Short mmCIF file of C-alpha atoms in Angstrom, two decimals:
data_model
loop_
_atom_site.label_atom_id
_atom_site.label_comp_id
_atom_site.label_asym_id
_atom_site.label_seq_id
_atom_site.Cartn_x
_atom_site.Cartn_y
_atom_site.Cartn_z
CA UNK A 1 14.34 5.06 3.00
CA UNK A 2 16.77 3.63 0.05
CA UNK A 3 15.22 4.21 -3.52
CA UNK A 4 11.97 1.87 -3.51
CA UNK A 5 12.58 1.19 -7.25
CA UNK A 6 16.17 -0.39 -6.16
CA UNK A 7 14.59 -2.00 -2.95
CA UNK A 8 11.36 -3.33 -4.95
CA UNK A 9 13.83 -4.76 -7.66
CA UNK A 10 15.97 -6.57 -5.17
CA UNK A 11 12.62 -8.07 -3.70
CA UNK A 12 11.43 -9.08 -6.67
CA UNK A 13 14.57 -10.70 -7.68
CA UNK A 14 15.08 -12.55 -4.32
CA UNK A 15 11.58 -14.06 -3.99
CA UNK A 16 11.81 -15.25 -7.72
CA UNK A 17 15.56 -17.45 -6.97
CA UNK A 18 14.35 -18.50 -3.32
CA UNK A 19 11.35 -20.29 -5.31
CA UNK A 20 12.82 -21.48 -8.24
CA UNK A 21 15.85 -23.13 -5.84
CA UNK A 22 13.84 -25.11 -4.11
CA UNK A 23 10.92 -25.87 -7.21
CA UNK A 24 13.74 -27.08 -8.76
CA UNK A 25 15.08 -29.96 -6.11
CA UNK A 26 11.42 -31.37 -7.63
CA UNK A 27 11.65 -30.36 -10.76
CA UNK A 28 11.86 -34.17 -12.09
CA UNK A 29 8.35 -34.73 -10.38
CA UNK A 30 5.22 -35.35 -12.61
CA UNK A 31 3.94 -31.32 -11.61
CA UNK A 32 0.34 -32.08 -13.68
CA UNK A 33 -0.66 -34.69 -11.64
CA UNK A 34 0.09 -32.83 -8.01
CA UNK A 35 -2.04 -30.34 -6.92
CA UNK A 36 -0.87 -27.13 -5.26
CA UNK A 37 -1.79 -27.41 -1.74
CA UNK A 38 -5.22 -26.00 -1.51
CA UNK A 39 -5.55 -24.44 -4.88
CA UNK A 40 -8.16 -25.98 -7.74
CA UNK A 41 -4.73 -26.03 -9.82
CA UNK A 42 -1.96 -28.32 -10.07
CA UNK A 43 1.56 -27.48 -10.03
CA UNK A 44 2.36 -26.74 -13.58
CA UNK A 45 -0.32 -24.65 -13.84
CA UNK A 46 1.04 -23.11 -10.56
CA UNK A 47 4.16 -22.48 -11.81
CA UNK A 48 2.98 -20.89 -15.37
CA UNK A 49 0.32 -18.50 -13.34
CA UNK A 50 3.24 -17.25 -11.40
CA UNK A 51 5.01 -16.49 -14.58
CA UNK A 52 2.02 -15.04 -16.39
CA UNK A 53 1.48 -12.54 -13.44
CA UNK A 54 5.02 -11.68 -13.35
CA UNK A 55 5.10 -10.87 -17.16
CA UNK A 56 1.57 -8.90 -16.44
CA UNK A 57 2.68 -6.40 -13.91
CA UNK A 58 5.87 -5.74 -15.63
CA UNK A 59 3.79 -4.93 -18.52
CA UNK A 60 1.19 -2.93 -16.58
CA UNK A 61 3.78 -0.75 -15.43
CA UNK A 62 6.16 -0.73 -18.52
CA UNK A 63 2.71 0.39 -20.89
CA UNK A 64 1.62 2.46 -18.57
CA UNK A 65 -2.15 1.30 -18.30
CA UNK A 66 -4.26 3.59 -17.58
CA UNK A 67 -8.08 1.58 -16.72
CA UNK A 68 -7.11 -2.09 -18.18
CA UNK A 69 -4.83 -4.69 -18.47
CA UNK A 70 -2.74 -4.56 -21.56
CA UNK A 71 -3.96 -7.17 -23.33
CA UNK A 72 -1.17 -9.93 -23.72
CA UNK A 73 -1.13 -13.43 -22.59
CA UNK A 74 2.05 -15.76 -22.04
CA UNK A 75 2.30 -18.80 -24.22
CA UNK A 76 4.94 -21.54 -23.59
CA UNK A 77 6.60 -23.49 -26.45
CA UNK A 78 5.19 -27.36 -26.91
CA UNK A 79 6.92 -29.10 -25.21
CA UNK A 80 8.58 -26.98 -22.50
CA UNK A 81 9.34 -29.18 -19.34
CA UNK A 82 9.55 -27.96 -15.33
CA UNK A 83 13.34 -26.96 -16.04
CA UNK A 84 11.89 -24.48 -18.79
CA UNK A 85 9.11 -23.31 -17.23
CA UNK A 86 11.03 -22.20 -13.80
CA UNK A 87 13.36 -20.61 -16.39
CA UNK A 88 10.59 -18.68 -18.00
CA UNK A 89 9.73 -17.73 -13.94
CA UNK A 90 13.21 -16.71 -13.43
CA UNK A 91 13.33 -14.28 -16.98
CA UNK A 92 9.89 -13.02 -16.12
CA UNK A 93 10.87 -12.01 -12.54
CA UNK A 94 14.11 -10.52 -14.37
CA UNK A 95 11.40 -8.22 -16.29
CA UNK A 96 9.58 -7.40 -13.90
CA UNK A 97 12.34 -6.35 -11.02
CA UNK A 98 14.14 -4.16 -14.18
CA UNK A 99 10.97 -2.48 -14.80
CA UNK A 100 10.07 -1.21 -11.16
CA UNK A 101 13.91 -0.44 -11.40
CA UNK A 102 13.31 1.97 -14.55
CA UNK A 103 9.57 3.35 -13.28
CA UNK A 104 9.76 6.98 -11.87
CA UNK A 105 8.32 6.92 -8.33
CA UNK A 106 4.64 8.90 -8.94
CA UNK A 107 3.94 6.60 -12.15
CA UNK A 108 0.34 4.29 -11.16
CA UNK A 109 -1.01 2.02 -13.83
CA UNK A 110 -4.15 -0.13 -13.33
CA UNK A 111 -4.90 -2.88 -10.95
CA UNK A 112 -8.44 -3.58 -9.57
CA UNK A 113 -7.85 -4.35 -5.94
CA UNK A 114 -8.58 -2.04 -4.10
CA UNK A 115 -8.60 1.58 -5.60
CA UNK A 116 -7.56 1.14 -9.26
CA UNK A 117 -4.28 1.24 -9.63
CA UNK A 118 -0.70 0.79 -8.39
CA UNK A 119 2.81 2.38 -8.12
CA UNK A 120 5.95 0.40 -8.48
CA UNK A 121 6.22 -0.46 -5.09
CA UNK A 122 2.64 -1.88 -5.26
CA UNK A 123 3.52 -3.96 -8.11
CA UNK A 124 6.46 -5.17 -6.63
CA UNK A 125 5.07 -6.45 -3.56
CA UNK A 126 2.39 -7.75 -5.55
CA UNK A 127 4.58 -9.68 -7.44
CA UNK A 128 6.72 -11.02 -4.55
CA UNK A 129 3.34 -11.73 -3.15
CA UNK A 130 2.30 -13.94 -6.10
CA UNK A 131 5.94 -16.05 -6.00
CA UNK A 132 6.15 -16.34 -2.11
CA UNK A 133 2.20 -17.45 -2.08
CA UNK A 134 2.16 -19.69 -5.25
CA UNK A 135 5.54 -21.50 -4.48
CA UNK A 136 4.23 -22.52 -0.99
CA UNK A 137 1.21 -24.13 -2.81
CA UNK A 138 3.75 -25.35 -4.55
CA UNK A 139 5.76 -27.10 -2.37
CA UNK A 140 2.90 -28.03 0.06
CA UNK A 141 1.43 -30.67 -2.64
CA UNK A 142 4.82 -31.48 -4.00
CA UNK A 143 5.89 -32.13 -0.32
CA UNK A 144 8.92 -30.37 -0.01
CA UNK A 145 9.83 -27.53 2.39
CA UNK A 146 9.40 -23.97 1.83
CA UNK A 147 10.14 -20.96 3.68
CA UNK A 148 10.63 -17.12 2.78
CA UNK A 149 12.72 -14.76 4.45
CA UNK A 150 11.13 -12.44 7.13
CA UNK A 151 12.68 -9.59 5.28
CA UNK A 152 10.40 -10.42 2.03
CA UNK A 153 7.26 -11.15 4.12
CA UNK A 154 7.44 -8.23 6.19
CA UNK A 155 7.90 -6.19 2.43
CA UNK A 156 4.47 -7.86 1.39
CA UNK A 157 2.69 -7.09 4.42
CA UNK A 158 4.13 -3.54 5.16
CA UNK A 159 2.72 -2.89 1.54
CA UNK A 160 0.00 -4.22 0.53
CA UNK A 161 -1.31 -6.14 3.30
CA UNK A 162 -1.49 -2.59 5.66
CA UNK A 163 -4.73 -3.44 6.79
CA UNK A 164 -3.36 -6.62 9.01
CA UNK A 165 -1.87 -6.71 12.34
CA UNK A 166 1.58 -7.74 12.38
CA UNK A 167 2.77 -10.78 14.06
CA UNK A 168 5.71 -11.95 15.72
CA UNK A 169 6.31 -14.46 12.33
CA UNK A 170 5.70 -12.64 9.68
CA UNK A 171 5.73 -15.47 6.95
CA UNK A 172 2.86 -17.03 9.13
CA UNK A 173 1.31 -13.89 9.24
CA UNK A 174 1.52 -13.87 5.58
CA UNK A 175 -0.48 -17.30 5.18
CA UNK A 176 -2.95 -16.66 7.69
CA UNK A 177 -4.08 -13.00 6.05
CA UNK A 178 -4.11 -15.57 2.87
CA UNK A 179 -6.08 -18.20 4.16
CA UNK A 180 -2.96 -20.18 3.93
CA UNK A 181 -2.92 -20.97 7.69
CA UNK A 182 -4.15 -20.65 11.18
CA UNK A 183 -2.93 -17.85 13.76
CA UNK A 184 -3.36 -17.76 17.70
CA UNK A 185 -6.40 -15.95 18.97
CA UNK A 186 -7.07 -15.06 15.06
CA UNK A 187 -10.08 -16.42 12.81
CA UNK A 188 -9.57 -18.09 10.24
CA UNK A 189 -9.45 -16.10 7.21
CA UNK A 190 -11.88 -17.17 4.22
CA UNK A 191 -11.48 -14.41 1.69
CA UNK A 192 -8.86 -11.35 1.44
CA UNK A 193 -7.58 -9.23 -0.84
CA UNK A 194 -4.55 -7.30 -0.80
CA UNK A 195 -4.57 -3.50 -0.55
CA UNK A 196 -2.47 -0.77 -2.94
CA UNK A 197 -2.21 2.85 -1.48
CA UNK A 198 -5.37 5.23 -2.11
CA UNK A 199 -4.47 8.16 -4.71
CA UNK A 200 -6.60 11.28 -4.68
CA UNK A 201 -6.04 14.37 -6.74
CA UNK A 202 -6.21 17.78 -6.73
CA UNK A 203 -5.30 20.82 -8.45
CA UNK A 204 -1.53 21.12 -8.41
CA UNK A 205 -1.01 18.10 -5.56
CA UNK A 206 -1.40 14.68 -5.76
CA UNK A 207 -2.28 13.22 -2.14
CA UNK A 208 -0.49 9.52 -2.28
CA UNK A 209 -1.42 7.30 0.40
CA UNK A 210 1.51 6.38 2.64
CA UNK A 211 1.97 2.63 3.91
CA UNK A 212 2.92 1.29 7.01
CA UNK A 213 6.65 1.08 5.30
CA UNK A 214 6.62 4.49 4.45
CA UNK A 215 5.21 6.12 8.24
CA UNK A 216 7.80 3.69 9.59
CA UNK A 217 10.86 5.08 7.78
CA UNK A 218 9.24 8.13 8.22
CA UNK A 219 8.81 8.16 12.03
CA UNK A 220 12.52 6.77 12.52
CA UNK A 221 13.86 9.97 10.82
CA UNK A 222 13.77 8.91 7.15
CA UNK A 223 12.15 10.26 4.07
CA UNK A 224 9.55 7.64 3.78
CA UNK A 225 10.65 6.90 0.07
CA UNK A 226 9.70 10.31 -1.00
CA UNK A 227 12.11 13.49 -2.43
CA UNK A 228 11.41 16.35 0.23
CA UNK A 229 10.74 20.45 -0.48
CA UNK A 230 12.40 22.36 1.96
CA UNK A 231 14.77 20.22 3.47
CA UNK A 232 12.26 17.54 4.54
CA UNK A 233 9.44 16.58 6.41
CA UNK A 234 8.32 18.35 9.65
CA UNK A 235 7.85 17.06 13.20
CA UNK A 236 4.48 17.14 12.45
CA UNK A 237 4.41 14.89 9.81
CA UNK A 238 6.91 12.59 11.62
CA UNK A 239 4.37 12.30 14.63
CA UNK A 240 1.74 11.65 12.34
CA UNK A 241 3.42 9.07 10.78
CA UNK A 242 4.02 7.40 14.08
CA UNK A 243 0.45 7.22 14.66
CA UNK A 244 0.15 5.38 11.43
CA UNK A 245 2.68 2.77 12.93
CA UNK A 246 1.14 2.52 16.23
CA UNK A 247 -1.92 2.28 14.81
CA UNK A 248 -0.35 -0.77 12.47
CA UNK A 249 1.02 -2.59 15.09
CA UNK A 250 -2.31 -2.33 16.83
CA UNK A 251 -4.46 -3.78 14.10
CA UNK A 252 -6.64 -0.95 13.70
CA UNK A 253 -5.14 0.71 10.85
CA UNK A 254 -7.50 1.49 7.60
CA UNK A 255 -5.73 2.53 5.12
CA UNK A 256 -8.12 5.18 3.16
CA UNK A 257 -8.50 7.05 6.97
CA UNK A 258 -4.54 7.34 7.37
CA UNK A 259 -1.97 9.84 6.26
CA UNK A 260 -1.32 11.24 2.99
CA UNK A 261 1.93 12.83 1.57
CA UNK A 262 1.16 16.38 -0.55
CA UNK A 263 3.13 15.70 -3.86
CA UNK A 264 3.41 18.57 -5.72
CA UNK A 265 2.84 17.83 -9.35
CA UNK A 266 5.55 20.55 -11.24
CA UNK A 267 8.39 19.03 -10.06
CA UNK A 268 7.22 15.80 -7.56
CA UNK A 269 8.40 16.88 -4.35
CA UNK A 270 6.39 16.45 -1.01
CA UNK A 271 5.57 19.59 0.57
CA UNK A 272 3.46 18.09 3.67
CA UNK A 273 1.24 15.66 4.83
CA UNK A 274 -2.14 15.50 5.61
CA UNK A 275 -4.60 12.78 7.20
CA UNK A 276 -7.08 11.38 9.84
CA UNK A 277 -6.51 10.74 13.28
CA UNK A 278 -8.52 7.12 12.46
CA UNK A 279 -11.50 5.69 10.48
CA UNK A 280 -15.02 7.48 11.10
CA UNK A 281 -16.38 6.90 14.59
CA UNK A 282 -20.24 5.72 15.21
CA UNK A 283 -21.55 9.50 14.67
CA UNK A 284 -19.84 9.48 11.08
CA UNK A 285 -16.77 12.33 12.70
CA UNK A 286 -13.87 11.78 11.66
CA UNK A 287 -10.89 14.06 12.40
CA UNK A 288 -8.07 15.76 10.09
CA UNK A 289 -4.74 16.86 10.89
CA UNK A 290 -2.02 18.47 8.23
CA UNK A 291 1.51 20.18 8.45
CA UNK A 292 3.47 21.52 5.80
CA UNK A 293 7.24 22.18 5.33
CA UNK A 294 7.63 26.43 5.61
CA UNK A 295 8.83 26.77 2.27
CA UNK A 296 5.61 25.59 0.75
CA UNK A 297 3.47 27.92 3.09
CA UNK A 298 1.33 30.71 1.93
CA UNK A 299 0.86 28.93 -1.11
CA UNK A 300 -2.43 27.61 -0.55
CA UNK A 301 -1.27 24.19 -0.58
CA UNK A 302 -2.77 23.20 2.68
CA UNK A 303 -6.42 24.85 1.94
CA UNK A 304 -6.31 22.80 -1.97
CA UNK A 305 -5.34 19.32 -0.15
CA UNK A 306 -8.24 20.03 2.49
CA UNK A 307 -10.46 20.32 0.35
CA UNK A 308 -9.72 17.30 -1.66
CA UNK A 309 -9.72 14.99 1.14
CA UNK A 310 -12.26 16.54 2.91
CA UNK A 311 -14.47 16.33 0.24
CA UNK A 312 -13.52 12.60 -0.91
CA UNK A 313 -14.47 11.45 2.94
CA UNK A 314 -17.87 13.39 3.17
CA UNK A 315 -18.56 11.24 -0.03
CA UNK A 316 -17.95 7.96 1.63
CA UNK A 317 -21.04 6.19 3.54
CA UNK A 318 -21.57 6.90 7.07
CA UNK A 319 -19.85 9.88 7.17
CA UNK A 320 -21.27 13.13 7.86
CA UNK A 321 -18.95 15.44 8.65
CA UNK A 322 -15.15 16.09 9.03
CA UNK A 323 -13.50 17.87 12.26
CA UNK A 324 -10.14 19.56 12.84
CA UNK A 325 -8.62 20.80 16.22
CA UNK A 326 -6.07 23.86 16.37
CA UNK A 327 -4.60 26.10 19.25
CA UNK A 328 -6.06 29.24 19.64
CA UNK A 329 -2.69 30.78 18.27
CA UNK A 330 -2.51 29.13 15.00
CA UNK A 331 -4.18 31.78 13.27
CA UNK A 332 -2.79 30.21 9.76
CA UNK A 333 -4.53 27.11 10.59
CA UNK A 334 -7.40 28.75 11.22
CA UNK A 335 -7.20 30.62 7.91
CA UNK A 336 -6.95 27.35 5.85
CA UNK A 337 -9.92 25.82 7.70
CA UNK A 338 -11.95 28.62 7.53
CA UNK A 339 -10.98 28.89 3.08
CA UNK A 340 -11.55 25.13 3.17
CA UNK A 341 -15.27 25.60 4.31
CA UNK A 342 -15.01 24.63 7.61
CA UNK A 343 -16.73 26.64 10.61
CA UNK A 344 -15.78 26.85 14.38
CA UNK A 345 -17.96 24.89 16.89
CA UNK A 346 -18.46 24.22 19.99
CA UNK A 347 -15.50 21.96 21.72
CA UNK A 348 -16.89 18.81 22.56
CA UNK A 349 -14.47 17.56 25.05
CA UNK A 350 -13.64 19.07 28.19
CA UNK A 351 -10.08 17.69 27.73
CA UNK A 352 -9.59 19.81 24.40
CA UNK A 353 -11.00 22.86 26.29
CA UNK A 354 -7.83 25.35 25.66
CA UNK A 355 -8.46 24.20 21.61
CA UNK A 356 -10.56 25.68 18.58
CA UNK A 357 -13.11 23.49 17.16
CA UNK A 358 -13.52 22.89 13.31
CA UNK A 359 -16.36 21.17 11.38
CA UNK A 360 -17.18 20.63 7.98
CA UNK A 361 -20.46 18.73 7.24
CA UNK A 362 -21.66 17.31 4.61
#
């Protein structure tokens, strides 16, 4: 995957001119007295929101907030007209794609939806999210047409929207998941929020959620947008990453039960991956799987990220305990179970009848 600071940047800076080239065909237009499509605002408000949020994750991620927003507001000159407001859009999209440019990969600073905070890519596709969105209010009230390219509404959704099944149009997949439009054979959406990767520490890793993006490039070969120990991820972390994709493109992705990269924290390189095989099932079970690259085994790396996530999905509601399959074989797997806290049971299913059983309950 090409740097995500480069590719976020370039998103950024395309969604910001695709808007403003077409805002400004109307840009003569009386914007206070049109309202934006559906929105409670009208178009000049619009127009300075997008701004305002463009300035505010630049400056999230540029000050490094930790549990707040930094607490700024924009303020246009009196007097400004539509020409200068679209170019106070186009300098804060400027600031915005230069800072997820300049912001190391593993930096997060805070946002509230869903888990807290963001990375740069998360703040990028936020902020392409908030243009592409915003100008299509936009240019629905002002009655003009708008339309996004696939490439940056496949970005948004591949991102932050990981939860929704793709469609065959992705910018009308984009509206629907918004309550922007209607879908085939899909209800009506009435309230959404977008969703940032899940985070979860531990001692000397850092277990960052991956995105649908991420398993893609990862499954096709690539890195996934993360700097490899060892010479790079393992089959086993590629196949798990395909079922992320599958699972995608099937609808029935959630992103807190998916897969998880193992960052080391000294120097920020992956070392492995670990995840579920799919969100809790009706007897609160859900299932792990992990791999790591062989020059971070025998480090206890695996046993340290087990217990993390273990632990952080025996806290969530409904679930009671956490189950792991290995071949009778794998005696290291075994080893890291067995340290983690887990103990051998029964196998369930005839099917996995040549397999050890693992359990940890809560």
């Amino acid at each position: 995957m090409r740097n995500t600071g480069e590719l976020g940047g370039e998103q950024v800076e395309a969604a910001v001119a695709g808007a403003v080239a077409v805002l400004g065909t109307v840009a003569d237009r009386d914007w206070e007295a049109v309202r934006a499509g559906r929105l409670e605002w009208n178009c000049r408000e619009t127009a300075t929101h997008i701004a305002e949020d463009l300035l505010a994750y630049a400056g999230q991620l540029a000050g490094r907030a930790a549990d707040a927003y930094v607490p700024f507001e924009l303020a246009l000159d009196e007097g400004t007209g539509n020409e200068g407001l679209l170019h106070v859009v186009r300098t804060t999209g400027a600031l915005l794609a230069a800072t997820v440019r300049t912001t190391p990969r593993d930096v997060r600073a805070f946002h509230p939806y869903p888990f807290r905070d963001a990375n740069r890519d998360g703040f990028a596709a936020m902020g392409v999210a908030e243009v592409l969105l915003h100008a299509h209010d936009m240019a629905t009230g002002l009655g003009v047409a708008y339309e996004p390219s696939a490439e940056s509404c496949a970005y948004v959704l591949t991102r932050i929207f990981p939860h929704v099944r793709p469609g065959t149009d992705a910018w009308r997949t984009l509206l629907w998941a918004t309550g922007r439009g209607e879908l085939p054979g899909r209800a009506p959406v009435t309230g959404w929020k977008w969703c940032n990767n899940l985070v979860l520490p531990a001692e000397r890793l850092v277990l960052e959620g991956i995105t649908p993006a991420a398993a893609n490039d990862l499954a096709l070969g690539g890195d996934g947008g993360f700097p490899w120990a060892g010479g790079g991820p393992v089959d086993g972390t590629r196949e798990g990453a395909g079922m992320v994709v599958k699972a995608y493109e099937g609808g029935v992705h959630r992103p807190e039960w998916g897969m998880y990269a193992l960052v080391r924290r000294t120097d920020g390189l992956a070392v492995g991956a670990m995840g579920f095989h799919g969100a809790p099932d009706e007897d609160g079970r859900v299932e792990v799987g992990y791999d790591l690259v062989e020059a971070a085994r025998g480090h206890g790396y695996a046993t340290e990220a087990l217990r993390a996530l273990s632990g952080w999905a025996l806290a969530r509601p409904g679930v009671s305990r956490v189950f792991a399959r290995t071949e009778p074989d794998n005696h290291d797997s075994q080893a890291v179970l067995e340290r983690a806290g887990f103990t051998r049971v029964p196998t369930e299913d005839p099917a996995d009848a040549e397999l050890f059983a693992y359990e940890l309950r809560g």
